[in-house]
């Protein structure tokens, strides 16, 4: 498939994945357009993180295909996908606890191309998160939860990602800090240069940033639509109540 | 006065050599979680390379150091590929225990190959440089010691700078702390692991040349350094680089002081006694956090 402005940046078809014998995600299809922000919502334990891990090469696919910019990328290892501009901010941040804030951010610029521009990228991240500049020499393990999330997002922005994959940015944070995190995400989304695939359990904040929303339930994508359409949707409500769709 | 001076001189020399071997071991443990039993063989191979270049080929000692570095680097990479890489990520195996045994197997193969090719006789390796500075009464400082210490310190400082400043150095520490996150950053772990074992083995190889000039090159020349390096690494706190270097000099000091004040025969038993005592009161070593040693 030739890559042009009309092909979606990320195109997932029939994706299945799981751990060992257990299939968690079944036959999932979704696409993210250029500059678009897609949110994947669904209850805990229904395969959202598994889907992301499979997309970004941390977990092998058991079926289906993934295209990025028209090119097949399924089966490629995680470390090679970063070269294409796919950045995965994992659930629970996964900072390097004994590296300093600055070293953590620099690791975001590890790919050769990004390493050259690390100085400017660092300044840009510090401009977005002034607090991190004060703490640049501090070890990541000494940071508060909100600061850690900032480092995780900042680390993801260090290499001008084409697709930013963010797994539950609100997880474990105080509501007021979640607001701040979503302001940052909205800021990145509004620039329309980076496509975003955002996973969230909670529907509340998603509405502010999403162009479209997918609902993942029991490992399947059951609904796709505009945030306004899905807000009052019965299927979504059912998902959160834990009832099986009839 | 002359006692103290000679203790200091041999502390610095011994500590630097132990530091080199222990640095490699602790790096490998910190990053790969492998207690690499082949590090002693790298010392042994380094000694034989030194002997081959200096005595057999009659070439410069500097070339011997470079050759030992290169040879043991390759051997370290090979050891990783053969005995560690295939076991990474295997389900249902105790990675640390299995690699402890596989690297030990590599050590056995290497020392028996050395026995086969070079025979059991100890080989004399000439000094790197002759001459010495007279310090005080009967104490003199051989130029050889100064050169070895300088090279060892340069390698340790170089390594520290590499780990703290360079792109790959930071990545190596990152891999040790969170493997998945390092992969998401694009760190090619399949290349990093062999590289780490190559560099660690290479500095052990250089230490091997130094030891061979002090003692001999022989198929068993790596056994004692391996034991000492294990002690240094545990004493320093497994996986802690600063801890290993401090411990290397501390152990050099204990050994030197025991040799001067008691006797050389008692140096090692006293050293082991002190270590048993330290580990009873501080099982995590000097710099290790309890069971969570990290770079």
Coordinates of C-alpha atoms in Angstrom, one line a residue:
Chain A
X1 CA 0.0 0.0 0.0
X2 CA 1.6 3.3 -0.9
X3 CA 2.0 5.8 1.9
X4 CA 0.2 9.1 1.2
X5 CA -1.7 11.6 3.2
X6 CA -4.9 9.6 3.0
X7 CA -3.5 6.3 4.4
X8 CA -3.9 6.2 8.2
X9 CA -0.6 6.5 10.1
X10 CA -1.4 3.4 12.1
X11 CA -3.6 0.7 10.7
X12 CA -4.4 -2.4 12.8
X13 CA -6.4 -5.3 11.3
X14 CA -7.5 -8.5 13.0
X15 CA -4.9 -8.3 15.7
X16 CA -4.9 -11.1 18.3
X17 CA -2.4 -11.3 21.1
X18 CA -2.0 -12.8 24.6
X19 CA 0.4 -14.5 26.9
X20 CA 1.3 -18.2 26.3
X21 CA -1.9 -20.1 25.6
X22 CA -4.2 -17.3 26.8
X23 CA -5.5 -15.0 24.1
X24 CA -6.4 -11.7 25.5
X25 CA -7.0 -9.5 22.5
X26 CA -9.1 -11.0 19.7
X27 CA -9.4 -9.7 16.2
X28 CA -9.0 -6.0 17.0
X29 CA -9.1 -3.4 14.3
X30 CA -8.4 0.2 14.7
X31 CA -6.7 3.0 12.8
X32 CA -5.2 6.4 13.8
X33 CA -5.0 9.1 11.2
X34 CA -2.3 11.7 10.8
X35 CA -2.5 14.2 13.6
X36 CA -5.5 12.4 15.0
X37 CA -6.0 11.5 18.7
X38 CA -7.7 8.2 19.2
X39 CA -8.7 7.0 22.7
X40 CA -9.1 3.4 23.6
X41 CA -11.3 3.0 26.7
X42 CA -12.5 -0.1 28.5
X43 CA -12.5 -1.7 31.9
X44 CA -9.4 -3.0 33.6
X45 CA -8.2 -6.4 32.6
X46 CA -9.9 -6.4 29.2
X47 CA -6.7 -6.2 27.1
X48 CA -6.0 -2.5 26.6
X49 CA -2.3 -2.7 27.7
X50 CA -1.9 -6.0 26.0
X51 CA -3.1 -4.4 22.7
X52 CA -0.6 -1.6 23.1
X53 CA 2.3 -4.0 24.0
X54 CA 1.5 -6.0 20.9
X55 CA 1.4 -2.8 18.7
X56 CA 4.8 -1.6 19.9
X57 CA 6.5 -4.9 19.7
X58 CA 6.9 -5.8 23.3
X59 CA 4.6 -8.8 22.8
X60 CA 4.4 -11.1 19.8
X61 CA 1.1 -11.1 17.8
X62 CA -0.7 -14.3 17.5
X63 CA -2.7 -13.0 14.5
X64 CA -3.4 -10.0 12.3
X65 CA -1.3 -7.2 10.9
X66 CA -0.1 -3.8 11.9
X67 CA 0.8 -1.1 9.4
X68 CA 2.6 2.1 10.1
X69 CA 2.7 4.7 7.4
X70 CA 1.6 1.9 5.0
X71 CA 4.4 -0.4 6.0
X72 CA 4.0 -3.7 7.8
X73 CA 5.5 -3.5 11.2
X74 CA 4.1 -6.5 13.1
X75 CA 6.8 -8.9 14.1
X76 CA 9.4 -6.2 14.5
X77 CA 11.1 -5.8 17.9
X78 CA 10.2 -2.9 20.1
X79 CA 13.7 -1.4 19.9
X80 CA 13.4 -1.2 16.1
X81 CA 9.9 0.5 16.1
X82 CA 11.3 3.6 17.9
X83 CA 13.3 4.4 14.8
X84 CA 10.1 4.9 12.9
X85 CA 8.9 7.5 15.4
X86 CA 6.6 5.3 17.5
X87 CA 6.9 6.2 21.1
X88 CA 5.2 4.1 23.8
X89 CA 4.8 5.7 27.2
X90 CA 4.1 2.5 29.3
X91 CA 1.6 2.2 32.1
X92 CA 3.2 3.0 35.5
X93 CA 5.9 5.1 33.8
X94 CA 8.8 2.6 33.8
X95 CA 11.4 5.3 34.6
X96 CA 14.9 4.3 35.2
X97 CA 14.9 4.7 39.0
X98 CA 18.6 5.3 39.6
X99 CA 19.2 7.6 36.6
X100 CA 18.7 11.3 37.1
X101 CA 15.8 13.1 35.6
X102 CA 18.0 14.5 32.9
X103 CA 19.5 11.1 32.1
X104 CA 16.0 9.6 32.0
X105 CA 15.0 12.3 29.5
X106 CA 18.2 11.8 27.5
X107 CA 17.3 8.1 27.1
X108 CA 14.2 9.3 25.3
X109 CA 16.6 10.6 22.6
X110 CA 18.5 7.4 22.4
X111 CA 18.0 6.8 18.6
X112 CA 21.0 8.2 16.7
X113 CA 19.0 10.8 14.8
X114 CA 17.4 12.1 18.0
X115 CA 20.6 12.1 20.0
X116 CA 22.1 14.9 17.9
X117 CA 19.2 17.2 18.8
X118 CA 19.1 16.2 22.5
X119 CA 20.1 19.6 23.8
X120 CA 17.2 21.4 22.1
X121 CA 14.8 18.6 22.9
X122 CA 15.8 18.8 26.6
X123 CA 15.2 22.6 26.6
X124 CA 11.8 22.1 25.0
X125 CA 10.8 19.5 27.6
X126 CA 12.0 21.8 30.4
X127 CA 9.9 24.6 28.9
X128 CA 6.8 22.3 29.0
X129 CA 7.6 21.0 32.5
X130 CA 9.6 23.8 34.4
X131 CA 9.5 21.7 37.6
X132 CA 11.7 19.1 36.0
X133 CA 14.4 21.6 35.2
X134 CA 14.8 22.2 39.0
X135 CA 15.0 18.5 39.6
X136 CA 17.2 17.6 36.7
X137 CA 20.0 16.2 38.8
X138 CA 17.7 14.2 41.1
X139 CA 17.3 10.5 40.8
X140 CA 14.0 9.4 39.4
X141 CA 13.2 7.2 42.4
X142 CA 13.0 10.3 44.6
X143 CA 10.3 12.0 42.6
X144 CA 6.6 12.2 43.5
X145 CA 4.0 10.4 41.3
X146 CA 3.1 13.5 39.4
X147 CA 6.7 14.3 38.7
X148 CA 7.4 10.8 37.5
X149 CA 4.5 11.0 35.1
X150 CA 5.9 14.3 33.8
X151 CA 9.3 12.6 33.2
X152 CA 7.7 9.7 31.5
X153 CA 5.8 12.0 29.1
X154 CA 8.8 14.3 28.7
X155 CA 10.9 11.3 27.8
X156 CA 8.4 10.3 25.2
X157 CA 8.5 13.8 23.7
X158 CA 12.3 13.9 23.5
X159 CA 12.4 12.5 19.9
X160 CA 9.5 14.3 18.2
X161 CA 7.3 11.2 17.9
X162 CA 5.1 10.7 14.9
X163 CA 2.9 8.4 17.0
X164 CA 2.6 8.8 20.7
X165 CA 1.2 5.8 22.5
X166 CA 0.2 6.6 26.1
X167 CA -1.0 3.9 28.5
X168 CA -3.3 5.3 31.3
X169 CA -1.7 8.7 32.0
X170 CA -4.1 9.3 34.9
X171 CA -3.3 6.1 36.7
X172 CA -2.6 6.6 40.4
X173 CA -2.5 10.4 40.3
X174 CA -4.5 12.9 42.3
X175 CA -7.3 14.5 40.3
X176 CA -5.7 17.9 40.3
X177 CA -2.5 16.4 38.9
X178 CA -4.4 14.4 36.3
X179 CA -5.8 17.8 35.0
X180 CA -2.3 19.0 34.5
X181 CA -1.3 15.9 32.7
X182 CA -4.2 16.2 30.3
X183 CA -3.5 19.8 29.6
X184 CA -0.1 18.7 28.4
X185 CA -1.6 15.9 26.2
X186 CA -4.1 18.3 24.8
X187 CA -1.3 20.7 24.0
X188 CA 0.6 18.0 22.0
X189 CA -2.7 16.9 20.3
X190 CA -3.5 20.5 19.3
X191 CA -0.3 20.8 17.4
X192 CA -1.5 18.1 15.0
X193 CA 2.0 17.0 14.2
X194 CA 1.9 14.0 16.4
X195 CA -0.8 11.4 16.3
X196 CA -1.8 10.0 19.7
X197 CA -3.2 6.7 20.7
X198 CA -4.3 7.1 24.3
X199 CA -5.6 4.3 26.5
X200 CA -7.7 5.1 29.5
X201 CA -10.0 3.3 31.8
X202 CA -11.8 6.5 32.8
X203 CA -14.0 8.2 30.2
X204 CA -14.0 11.6 32.0
X205 CA -10.8 13.1 30.7
X206 CA -10.8 11.4 27.3
X207 CA -13.6 13.7 26.0
X208 CA -11.3 16.7 26.3
X209 CA -8.6 15.4 23.9
X210 CA -10.0 12.6 21.8
X211 CA -11.1 13.0 18.1
X212 CA -12.5 9.5 18.2
X213 CA -13.0 6.8 20.8
X214 CA -12.9 3.0 20.7
X215 CA -14.4 0.8 23.4
X216 CA -12.5 -2.4 24.2
X217 CA -14.3 -5.0 26.1
X218 CA -13.4 -8.7 26.7
X219 CA -10.5 -8.3 24.3
X220 CA -12.7 -7.0 21.4
X221 CA -13.4 -3.6 20.1
X222 CA -17.2 -3.2 20.5
X223 CA -17.8 0.4 19.6
X224 CA -16.1 3.2 17.7
X225 CA -17.3 6.8 17.4
X226 CA -17.0 10.4 18.3
X227 CA -16.6 11.1 22.1
X228 CA -20.0 12.9 22.1
X229 CA -21.7 9.9 20.5
X230 CA -20.2 7.5 23.0
X231 CA -20.7 9.5 26.2
X232 CA -24.3 8.5 26.7
X233 CA -24.0 5.1 24.9
X234 CA -25.6 2.1 26.5
X235 CA -22.8 -0.3 25.4
X236 CA -20.3 1.9 27.2
X237 CA -22.3 2.2 30.3
X238 CA -22.7 -1.6 30.3
X239 CA -19.0 -2.1 30.0
X240 CA -18.4 -0.1 33.1
X241 CA -21.1 -1.9 35.0
X242 CA -19.4 -5.1 34.1
X243 CA -22.5 -6.6 32.4
X244 CA -22.1 -8.6 29.2
X245 CA -23.5 -7.0 26.1
X246 CA -26.7 -8.7 25.0
Chain B
X1 CA 57.5 4.5 58.4
X2 CA 59.0 2.1 55.9
X3 CA 56.3 -0.4 56.8
X4 CA 53.5 2.1 56.2
X5 CA 55.0 3.1 52.9
X6 CA 55.4 -0.4 51.6
X7 CA 51.9 -1.2 52.7
X8 CA 50.6 1.9 50.8
X9 CA 52.6 1.0 47.7
X10 CA 51.3 -2.6 47.5
X11 CA 47.7 -1.5 48.5
X12 CA 47.6 0.8 45.5
X13 CA 49.1 -1.9 43.1
X14 CA 47.0 -4.8 44.4
X15 CA 43.9 -2.6 44.7
X16 CA 44.2 -1.4 41.1
X17 CA 44.5 -4.9 39.7
X18 CA 41.7 -6.3 41.8
X19 CA 39.6 -3.3 40.9
X20 CA 40.0 -4.0 37.2
X21 CA 38.8 -7.6 37.5
X22 CA 36.0 -6.7 40.0
X23 CA 34.8 -3.8 37.9
X24 CA 34.1 -6.2 35.0
X25 CA 32.4 -8.7 37.3
X26 CA 30.2 -6.1 38.9
X27 CA 29.3 -4.6 35.6
X28 CA 28.2 -7.9 34.2
X29 CA 26.2 -8.7 37.4
X30 CA 24.6 -5.3 37.5
X31 CA 23.5 -5.4 33.9
X32 CA 23.0 -9.0 33.0
X33 CA 22.4 -10.6 36.4
X34 CA 25.1 -13.1 35.6
X35 CA 27.8 -13.9 38.1
X36 CA 30.4 -14.4 35.4
X37 CA 32.7 -17.3 36.4
X38 CA 34.7 -16.9 33.2
X39 CA 36.2 -13.6 34.3
X40 CA 39.1 -15.5 35.9
X41 CA 39.8 -17.2 32.6
X42 CA 40.0 -13.8 30.9
X43 CA 42.8 -12.9 33.4
X44 CA 44.5 -16.1 32.5
X45 CA 44.1 -15.6 28.7
X46 CA 45.3 -12.0 29.1
X47 CA 48.4 -13.3 30.8
X48 CA 49.2 -15.8 28.0
X49 CA 48.6 -13.1 25.3
X50 CA 51.0 -10.9 27.2
X51 CA 53.5 -13.8 27.3
X52 CA 53.0 -14.6 23.6
X53 CA 53.5 -11.0 22.5
X54 CA 56.3 -10.0 24.8
X55 CA 58.3 -13.2 25.2
X56 CA 57.6 -15.4 22.1
X57 CA 57.2 -12.6 19.6
X58 CA 59.5 -10.2 21.5
X59 CA 57.3 -7.2 20.8
X60 CA 56.6 -4.2 23.0
X61 CA 54.7 -4.5 26.3
X62 CA 52.3 -1.8 25.1
X63 CA 51.3 -3.9 22.2
X64 CA 50.9 -6.8 24.6
X65 CA 48.3 -4.8 26.6
X66 CA 46.4 -3.8 23.5
X67 CA 46.5 -7.4 22.2
X68 CA 45.3 -8.8 25.5
X69 CA 42.5 -6.2 25.5
X70 CA 41.4 -7.1 22.0
X71 CA 41.7 -10.9 22.4
X72 CA 39.7 -11.0 25.7
X73 CA 37.1 -8.5 24.3
X74 CA 36.4 -11.0 21.5
X75 CA 36.4 -13.9 23.9
X76 CA 34.0 -12.1 26.2
X77 CA 31.6 -11.4 23.4
X78 CA 31.8 -15.0 22.3
X79 CA 31.2 -16.2 25.9
X80 CA 28.1 -14.1 26.2
X81 CA 26.8 -15.3 22.8
X82 CA 27.4 -19.0 23.6
X83 CA 26.7 -19.3 27.3
X84 CA 24.4 -16.4 28.3
X85 CA 22.4 -15.1 25.4
X86 CA 20.5 -18.4 24.7
X87 CA 19.2 -18.4 28.3
X88 CA 17.8 -14.9 28.4
X89 CA 14.1 -14.8 28.8
X90 CA 13.7 -18.6 29.1
X91 CA 10.7 -19.5 31.1
X92 CA 11.0 -21.9 34.0
X93 CA 14.7 -21.5 34.5
X94 CA 16.7 -19.9 37.3
X95 CA 18.7 -17.6 35.1
X96 CA 21.3 -16.5 37.7
X97 CA 22.0 -20.1 38.7
X98 CA 22.2 -21.5 35.2
X99 CA 24.4 -18.8 33.8
X100 CA 26.7 -19.2 36.9
X101 CA 27.1 -22.8 35.8
X102 CA 27.4 -22.1 32.0
X103 CA 30.0 -19.4 32.5
X104 CA 31.9 -21.7 34.9
X105 CA 31.8 -24.4 32.1
X106 CA 33.3 -21.8 29.7
X107 CA 36.0 -21.2 32.3
X108 CA 36.8 -24.9 32.5
X109 CA 37.0 -25.2 28.7
X110 CA 39.3 -22.2 28.5
X111 CA 41.7 -23.3 31.2
X112 CA 41.9 -26.8 29.7
X113 CA 42.6 -25.4 26.3
X114 CA 45.4 -23.4 27.8
X115 CA 46.7 -26.5 29.4
X116 CA 46.6 -28.3 26.1
X117 CA 48.3 -25.6 24.1
X118 CA 50.8 -24.1 26.6
X119 CA 51.3 -27.0 29.0
X120 CA 51.2 -26.8 32.8
X121 CA 54.5 -25.0 33.3
X122 CA 54.4 -21.4 34.5
X123 CA 55.7 -18.9 32.0
X124 CA 57.8 -16.0 33.0
X125 CA 56.6 -12.7 31.6
X126 CA 59.0 -9.7 31.7
X127 CA 58.3 -6.4 33.4
X128 CA 56.5 -3.8 31.4
X129 CA 59.2 -1.3 32.3
X130 CA 62.3 -1.7 34.4
X131 CA 63.8 0.4 37.1
X132 CA 62.3 2.0 40.3
X133 CA 62.3 5.1 42.4
X134 CA 63.9 4.8 45.8
X135 CA 61.4 6.1 48.4
X136 CA 62.6 5.5 51.9
X137 CA 65.1 3.2 53.6
X138 CA 64.4 -0.3 52.1
X139 CA 61.2 0.8 50.3
X140 CA 61.3 1.5 46.6
X141 CA 58.6 2.0 44.0
X142 CA 59.1 0.2 40.7
X143 CA 58.2 2.1 37.6
X144 CA 56.2 -1.0 36.7
X145 CA 53.9 -0.4 39.6
X146 CA 53.3 3.2 38.7
X147 CA 52.5 2.2 35.1
X148 CA 50.1 -0.5 36.1
X149 CA 48.3 1.7 38.6
X150 CA 48.1 4.5 36.1
X151 CA 46.6 2.3 33.4
X152 CA 44.2 0.7 35.8
X153 CA 43.0 4.1 37.1
X154 CA 42.8 5.4 33.6
X155 CA 40.6 2.4 32.6
X156 CA 38.4 2.7 35.7
X157 CA 38.0 6.5 35.2
X158 CA 37.4 5.9 31.5
X159 CA 34.7 3.4 32.2
X160 CA 33.0 5.7 34.7
X161 CA 33.0 8.5 32.2
X162 CA 31.7 6.2 29.5
X163 CA 28.9 5.0 31.8
X164 CA 27.9 8.5 33.0
X165 CA 28.3 10.6 29.9
X166 CA 28.0 8.6 26.7
X167 CA 24.9 7.6 24.8
X168 CA 25.6 3.9 25.1
X169 CA 26.9 4.2 28.7
X170 CA 23.7 5.7 30.0
X171 CA 21.8 3.1 27.9
X172 CA 23.8 0.3 29.6
X173 CA 22.8 1.6 33.1
X174 CA 19.2 2.0 31.8
X175 CA 19.1 -1.6 30.7
X176 CA 20.2 -2.7 34.1
X177 CA 17.3 -0.8 35.7
X178 CA 14.3 -1.5 33.4
X179 CA 14.8 -3.8 30.5
X180 CA 11.3 -3.2 28.9
X181 CA 11.6 0.5 29.2
X182 CA 15.1 0.4 27.7
X183 CA 13.7 -1.5 24.7
X184 CA 11.0 1.1 24.3
X185 CA 13.7 3.8 24.1
X186 CA 15.2 1.9 21.2
X187 CA 18.2 0.4 23.0
X188 CA 19.4 -2.6 21.0
X189 CA 19.7 -5.0 23.9
X190 CA 21.0 -7.8 21.8
X191 CA 24.0 -5.7 21.0
X192 CA 24.4 -4.1 24.5
X193 CA 24.7 -7.4 26.4
X194 CA 27.6 -8.9 24.3
X195 CA 29.3 -5.4 24.4
X196 CA 29.1 -5.3 28.2
X197 CA 30.7 -8.7 28.5
X198 CA 33.3 -7.9 25.9
X199 CA 34.4 -4.7 27.7
X200 CA 34.3 -6.4 31.1
X201 CA 36.4 -9.3 29.9
X202 CA 38.8 -6.9 28.1
X203 CA 39.7 -5.1 31.3
X204 CA 40.1 -8.4 33.1
X205 CA 42.5 -9.4 30.2
X206 CA 44.6 -6.2 30.8
X207 CA 44.6 -7.1 34.5
X208 CA 45.9 -10.5 33.4
X209 CA 48.9 -9.0 31.7
X210 CA 49.7 -7.0 34.9
X211 CA 49.4 -10.1 37.1
X212 CA 51.5 -12.2 34.7
X213 CA 54.3 -9.7 35.0
X214 CA 54.1 -9.8 38.8
X215 CA 53.8 -13.6 38.9
X216 CA 53.5 -16.0 35.9
X217 CA 51.3 -16.9 33.0
X218 CA 49.8 -20.3 33.6
X219 CA 46.6 -22.2 33.0
X220 CA 45.5 -21.7 36.6
X221 CA 46.6 -18.0 36.8
X222 CA 43.0 -16.9 36.8
X223 CA 41.8 -19.0 39.8
X224 CA 43.0 -16.8 42.6
X225 CA 42.0 -13.5 40.8
X226 CA 38.5 -14.9 40.3
X227 CA 38.2 -15.7 43.9
X228 CA 39.5 -12.3 44.9
X229 CA 37.2 -10.6 42.4
X230 CA 34.2 -12.5 43.8
X231 CA 35.1 -11.4 47.3
X232 CA 35.6 -7.8 46.1
X233 CA 32.3 -7.8 44.3
X234 CA 30.4 -9.2 47.3
X235 CA 32.3 -7.0 49.7
X236 CA 31.5 -3.9 47.6
X237 CA 27.8 -4.8 47.2
X238 CA 26.9 -6.8 44.2
X239 CA 26.3 -4.7 41.2
X240 CA 27.7 -1.5 42.7
X241 CA 30.6 0.0 40.7
X242 CA 31.8 2.5 43.3
X243 CA 31.4 -0.2 46.0
X244 CA 33.6 -2.6 44.0
X245 CA 36.4 -0.1 43.5
X246 CA 36.4 1.0 47.2
X247 CA 36.3 -2.7 48.2
X248 CA 39.2 -3.5 45.8
X249 CA 41.5 -1.0 47.5
X250 CA 40.2 -2.0 51.0
X251 CA 41.0 -5.6 50.3
X252 CA 44.4 -4.7 48.8
X253 CA 45.0 -2.8 52.1
X254 CA 44.0 -5.7 54.3
X255 CA 46.2 -8.1 52.3
X256 CA 49.2 -5.7 52.3
X257 CA 48.9 -4.9 56.0
X258 CA 48.6 -8.5 57.0
X259 CA 51.6 -9.4 54.8
X260 CA 53.8 -6.8 56.4
X261 CA 52.6 -7.0 60.1
X262 CA 51.9 -10.7 60.3
X263 CA 53.3 -12.7 57.4
X264 CA 52.5 -13.4 53.7
X265 CA 51.3 -16.9 54.6
X266 CA 48.7 -15.4 56.9
X267 CA 47.6 -12.6 54.5
X268 CA 44.8 -14.5 52.8
X269 CA 43.4 -16.2 55.9
X270 CA 43.3 -12.9 57.7
X271 CA 41.7 -11.3 54.6
X272 CA 39.0 -14.0 54.5
X273 CA 38.4 -13.6 58.3
X274 CA 37.8 -9.9 58.0
X275 CA 35.4 -10.5 55.1
X276 CA 33.4 -13.1 57.0
X277 CA 33.1 -10.6 59.9
X278 CA 32.1 -7.7 57.6
X279 CA 29.5 -9.9 55.8
X280 CA 28.0 -11.0 59.2
X281 CA 27.4 -7.4 60.2
X282 CA 26.7 -6.0 56.7
X283 CA 25.5 -8.7 54.4
X284 CA 24.7 -6.3 51.6
X285 CA 28.3 -5.2 51.3
X286 CA 29.7 -1.7 51.5
X287 CA 27.5 0.1 49.0
X288 CA 24.8 -2.5 48.1
X289 CA 21.3 -1.9 49.1
X290 CA 19.8 -5.0 50.6
X291 CA 19.2 -7.4 47.8
X292 CA 18.7 -4.6 45.4
X293 CA 22.1 -3.8 44.0
X294 CA 22.0 -1.6 41.0
X295 CA 24.4 0.5 38.9

